[in-house]
Short mmCIF file of C-alpha atoms and ligand atoms in Angstrom, two decimals:
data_model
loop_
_atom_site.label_atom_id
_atom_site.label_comp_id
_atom_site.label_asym_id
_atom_site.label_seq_id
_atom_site.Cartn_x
_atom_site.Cartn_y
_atom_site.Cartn_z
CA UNK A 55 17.98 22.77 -11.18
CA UNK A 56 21.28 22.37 -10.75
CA UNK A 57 23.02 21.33 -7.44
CA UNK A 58 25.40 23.01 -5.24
CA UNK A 59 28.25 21.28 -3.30
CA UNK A 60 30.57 22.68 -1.31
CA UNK A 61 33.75 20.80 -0.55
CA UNK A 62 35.72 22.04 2.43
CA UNK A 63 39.11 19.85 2.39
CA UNK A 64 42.51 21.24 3.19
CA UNK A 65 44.56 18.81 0.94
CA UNK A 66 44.39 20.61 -2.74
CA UNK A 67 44.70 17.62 -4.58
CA UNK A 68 41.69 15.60 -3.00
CA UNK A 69 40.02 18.63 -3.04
CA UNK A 70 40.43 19.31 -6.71
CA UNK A 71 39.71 15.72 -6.99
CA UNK A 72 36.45 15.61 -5.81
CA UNK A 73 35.27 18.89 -7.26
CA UNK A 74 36.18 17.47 -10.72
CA UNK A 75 34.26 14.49 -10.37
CA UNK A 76 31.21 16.19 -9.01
CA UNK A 77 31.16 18.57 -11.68
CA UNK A 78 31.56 15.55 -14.15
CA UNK A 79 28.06 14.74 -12.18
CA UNK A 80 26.43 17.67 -13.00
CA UNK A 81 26.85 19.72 -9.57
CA UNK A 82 28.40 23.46 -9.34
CA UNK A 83 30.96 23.07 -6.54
CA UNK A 84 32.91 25.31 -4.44
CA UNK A 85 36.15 24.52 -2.19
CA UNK A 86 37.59 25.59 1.16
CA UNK A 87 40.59 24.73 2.56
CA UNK A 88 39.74 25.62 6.31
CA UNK A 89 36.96 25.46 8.71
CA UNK A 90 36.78 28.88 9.09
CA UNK A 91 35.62 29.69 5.58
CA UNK A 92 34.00 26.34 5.15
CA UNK A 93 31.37 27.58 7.43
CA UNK A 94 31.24 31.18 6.08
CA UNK A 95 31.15 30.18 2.58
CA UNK A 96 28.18 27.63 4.14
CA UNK A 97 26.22 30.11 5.23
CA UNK A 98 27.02 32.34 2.15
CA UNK A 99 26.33 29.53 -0.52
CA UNK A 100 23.33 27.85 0.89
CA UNK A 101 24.77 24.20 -0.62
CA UNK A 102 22.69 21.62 -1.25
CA UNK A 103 25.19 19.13 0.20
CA UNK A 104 28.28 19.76 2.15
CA UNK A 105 31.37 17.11 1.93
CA UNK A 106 33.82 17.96 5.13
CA UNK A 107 36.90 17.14 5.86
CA UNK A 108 37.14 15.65 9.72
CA UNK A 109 41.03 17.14 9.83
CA UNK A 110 41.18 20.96 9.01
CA UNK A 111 43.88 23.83 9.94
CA UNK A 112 41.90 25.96 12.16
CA UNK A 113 37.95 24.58 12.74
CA UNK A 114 37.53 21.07 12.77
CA UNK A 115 35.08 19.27 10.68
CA UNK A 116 33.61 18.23 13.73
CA UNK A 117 33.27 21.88 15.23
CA UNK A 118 31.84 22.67 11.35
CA UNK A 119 29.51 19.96 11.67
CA UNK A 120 28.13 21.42 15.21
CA UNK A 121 27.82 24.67 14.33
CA UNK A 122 26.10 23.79 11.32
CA UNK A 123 23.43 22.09 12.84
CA UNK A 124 22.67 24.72 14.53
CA UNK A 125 20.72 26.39 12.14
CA UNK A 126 20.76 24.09 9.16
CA UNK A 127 19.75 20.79 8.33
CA UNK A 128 22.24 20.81 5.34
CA UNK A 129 23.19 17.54 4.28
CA UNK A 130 27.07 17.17 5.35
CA UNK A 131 29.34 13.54 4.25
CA UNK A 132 32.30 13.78 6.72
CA UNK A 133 35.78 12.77 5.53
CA UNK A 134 37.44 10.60 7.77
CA UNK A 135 41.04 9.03 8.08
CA UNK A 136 41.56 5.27 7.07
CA UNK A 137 40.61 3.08 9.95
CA UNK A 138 40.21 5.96 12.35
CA UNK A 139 36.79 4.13 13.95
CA UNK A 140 36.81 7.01 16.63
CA UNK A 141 37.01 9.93 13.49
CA UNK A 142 33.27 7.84 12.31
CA UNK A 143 31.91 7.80 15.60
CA UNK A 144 33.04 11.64 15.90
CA UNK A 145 31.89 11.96 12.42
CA UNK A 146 28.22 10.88 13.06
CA UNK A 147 28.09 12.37 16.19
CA UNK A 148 28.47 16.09 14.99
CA UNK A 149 25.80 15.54 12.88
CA UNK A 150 27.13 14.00 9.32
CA UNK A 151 24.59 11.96 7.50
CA UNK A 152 27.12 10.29 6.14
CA UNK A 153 30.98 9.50 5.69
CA UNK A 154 33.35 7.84 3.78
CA UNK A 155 37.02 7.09 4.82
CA UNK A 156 39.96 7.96 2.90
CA UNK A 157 41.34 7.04 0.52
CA UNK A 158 37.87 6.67 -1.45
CA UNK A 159 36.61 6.42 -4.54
CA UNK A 160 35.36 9.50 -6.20
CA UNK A 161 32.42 8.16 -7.79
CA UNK A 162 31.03 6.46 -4.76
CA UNK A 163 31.01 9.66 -2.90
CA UNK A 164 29.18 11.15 -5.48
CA UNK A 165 26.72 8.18 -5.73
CA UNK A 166 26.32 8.76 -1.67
CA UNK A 167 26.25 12.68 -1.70
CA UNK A 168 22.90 11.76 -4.77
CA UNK A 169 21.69 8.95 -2.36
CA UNK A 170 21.65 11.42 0.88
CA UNK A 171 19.86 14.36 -1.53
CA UNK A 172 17.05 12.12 -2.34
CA UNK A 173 16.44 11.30 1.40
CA UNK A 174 16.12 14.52 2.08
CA UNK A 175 13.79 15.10 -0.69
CA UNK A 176 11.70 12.43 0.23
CA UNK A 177 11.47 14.18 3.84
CA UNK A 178 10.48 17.55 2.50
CA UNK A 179 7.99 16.34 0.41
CA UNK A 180 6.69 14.51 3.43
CA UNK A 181 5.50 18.07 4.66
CA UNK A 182 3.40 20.99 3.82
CA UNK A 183 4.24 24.39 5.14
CA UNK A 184 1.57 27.09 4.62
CA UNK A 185 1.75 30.21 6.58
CA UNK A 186 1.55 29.23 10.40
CA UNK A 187 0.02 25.47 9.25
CA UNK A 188 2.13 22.59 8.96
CA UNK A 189 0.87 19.21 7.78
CA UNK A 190 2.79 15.81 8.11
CA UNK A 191 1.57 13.78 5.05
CA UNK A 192 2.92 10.67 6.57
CA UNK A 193 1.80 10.61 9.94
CA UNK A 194 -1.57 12.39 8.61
CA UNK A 195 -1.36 15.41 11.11
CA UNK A 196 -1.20 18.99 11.34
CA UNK A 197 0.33 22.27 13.49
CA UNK A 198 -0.99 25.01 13.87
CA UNK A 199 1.85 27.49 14.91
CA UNK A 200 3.45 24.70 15.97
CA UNK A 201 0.21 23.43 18.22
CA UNK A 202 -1.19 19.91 16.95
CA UNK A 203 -4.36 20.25 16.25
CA UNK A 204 -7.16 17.60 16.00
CA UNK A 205 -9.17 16.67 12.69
CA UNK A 206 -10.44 13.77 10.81
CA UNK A 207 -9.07 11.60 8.09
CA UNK A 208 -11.34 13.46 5.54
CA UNK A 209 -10.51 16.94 6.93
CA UNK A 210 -6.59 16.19 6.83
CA UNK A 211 -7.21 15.20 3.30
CA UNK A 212 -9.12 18.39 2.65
CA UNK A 213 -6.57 20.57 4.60
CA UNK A 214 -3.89 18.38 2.09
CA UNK A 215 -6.02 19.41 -0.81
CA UNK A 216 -5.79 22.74 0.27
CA UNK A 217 -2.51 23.92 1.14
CA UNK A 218 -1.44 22.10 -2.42
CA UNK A 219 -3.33 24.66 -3.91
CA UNK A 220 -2.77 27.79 -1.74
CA UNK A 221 -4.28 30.91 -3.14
CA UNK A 222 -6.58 29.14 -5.84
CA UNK A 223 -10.22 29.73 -6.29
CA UNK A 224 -11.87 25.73 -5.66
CA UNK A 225 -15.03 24.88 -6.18
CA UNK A 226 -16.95 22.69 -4.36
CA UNK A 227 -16.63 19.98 -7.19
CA UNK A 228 -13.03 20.35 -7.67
CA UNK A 229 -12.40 20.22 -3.84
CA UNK A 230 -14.64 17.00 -4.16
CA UNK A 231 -12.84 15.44 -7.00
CA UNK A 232 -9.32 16.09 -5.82
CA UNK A 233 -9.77 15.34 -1.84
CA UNK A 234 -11.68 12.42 -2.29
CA UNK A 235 -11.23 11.41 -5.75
CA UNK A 236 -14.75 12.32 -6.90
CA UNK A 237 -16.83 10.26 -4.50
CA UNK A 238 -19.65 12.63 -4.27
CA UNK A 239 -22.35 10.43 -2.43
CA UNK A 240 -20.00 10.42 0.61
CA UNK A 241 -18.96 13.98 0.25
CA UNK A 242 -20.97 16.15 -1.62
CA UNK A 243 -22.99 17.52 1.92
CA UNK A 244 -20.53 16.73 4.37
CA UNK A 245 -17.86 18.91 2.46
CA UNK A 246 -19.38 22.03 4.23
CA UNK A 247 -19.31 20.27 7.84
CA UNK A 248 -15.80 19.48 7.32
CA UNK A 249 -14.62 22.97 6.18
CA UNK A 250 -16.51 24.45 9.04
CA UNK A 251 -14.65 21.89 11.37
CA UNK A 252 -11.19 23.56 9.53
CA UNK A 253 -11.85 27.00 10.08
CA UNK A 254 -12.78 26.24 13.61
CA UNK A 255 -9.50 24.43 14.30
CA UNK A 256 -6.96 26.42 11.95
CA UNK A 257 -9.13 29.97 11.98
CA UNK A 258 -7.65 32.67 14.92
CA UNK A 259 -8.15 36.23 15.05
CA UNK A 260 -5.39 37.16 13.05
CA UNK A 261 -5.57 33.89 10.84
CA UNK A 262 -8.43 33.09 8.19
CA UNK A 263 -6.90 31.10 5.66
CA UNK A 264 -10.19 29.05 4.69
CA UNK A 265 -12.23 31.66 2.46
CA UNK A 266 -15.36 31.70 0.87
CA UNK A 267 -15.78 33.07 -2.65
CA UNK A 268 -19.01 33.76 -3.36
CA UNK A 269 -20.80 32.07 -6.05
CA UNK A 270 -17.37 30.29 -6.65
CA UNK A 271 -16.13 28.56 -3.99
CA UNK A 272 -13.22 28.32 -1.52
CA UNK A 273 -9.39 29.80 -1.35
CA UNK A 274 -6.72 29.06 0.92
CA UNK A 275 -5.28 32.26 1.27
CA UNK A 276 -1.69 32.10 1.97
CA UNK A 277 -0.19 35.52 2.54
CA UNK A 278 3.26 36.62 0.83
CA UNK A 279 2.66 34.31 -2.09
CA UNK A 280 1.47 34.53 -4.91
CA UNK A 281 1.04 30.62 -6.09
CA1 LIG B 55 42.59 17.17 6.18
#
């Protein structure tokens, strides 16, 4: 899928500049040439990565940057002035995940704006949202409506196996095969203990994502999709 960038910079030429050489990269980029619409056209555009300039007419970068972060964990590479150490600091500060100080070259801050997108991929992919349960694949632990809630190794991996396949009619065996990579012996009876310990801990009144299908097997019923 192709990437979005939005550029806000209120010197044309750099601007044009940068857009060129990020569409050379593959992006679809947008400019603004004041803080004002940077963040509008933000908000609008949904960007996959924001470069900002620190010095704007109207908004500052830096007042961008904060309100930004408000609601948005948007990747944002902060332009700052040569050898302005403060404008990093001030840069950072606000929020930026990176910067890069004029005058710069082109292709680096295209390599950086690719090298801050796959850190951010690497995060997402690092959790599993379904409905009101969250699970943290690398610290091996799960929310419940933003609650921690306590299970085993083997249940996290089933609650994994799960919410990778929301919606999905498994059968014992597959649930088997995929959680624990087909060690039956281990698994085979203990599979029902552990899904009874997940509906106890992730099953509410209003919440029953665990489901039995008779004859069939299990579905993690995740409502509003249709995965
Ligand atoms: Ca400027």
């Amino acid at each position: 899928m192709q990437k979005t960038v939005l550029i806000v910079e209120d010197e044309t030429r750099i601007a044009q500049w940068v857009k060129t050489y990020f569409e050379r990269a593959g992006f679809y980029a947008e400019v603004c040439a004041d803080g004002n619409s940077g963040l509008q056209m933000a908000r609008q555009l949904s960007p996959d990565i924001i470069v900002l300039d620190l010095m704007l007419p109207g908004m500052s970068g830096e007042a961008v940057c904060q309100a930004l972060r408000r609601d948005s964990d948007v990747p944002i590479i902060m332009l700052t002035a040569k050898g302005a150490h403060h404008d990093r600091i001030t840069g950072l500060e606000s929020g930026a995940d990176d910067y890069m100080v004029k005058p710069f070259n082109p292709e680096e801050l295209v390599a950086r704006a690719n090298a801050v997108l796959r850190r951010v991929k690497g995060k997402v992919q690092n959790t599993l949202e379904c409905g009101l349960v969250t699970l943290d694949l690398s610290a091996k632990a799960a929310t419940l409506a933003g609650d921690p809630i306590s299970l085993s190794a083997a249940q996290i991996t089933l609650l994994e196996t799960f919410m990778r396949h929301p919606n999905q009619v498994l059968s014992r065996n597959q649930l088997i095969e995929m959680a624990f990579e087909g060690n039956f012996d281990a698994f085979d009876r203990a599979i029902d203990s552990h899904i009874r310990r997940l509906r106890k801990v992730l099953h509410t009144e209003n919440h029953a994502p665990i489901q039995t299908v008779y004859g069939a097997g299990y579905k993690y019923v995740v409502e509003g999709s249709n995965a």
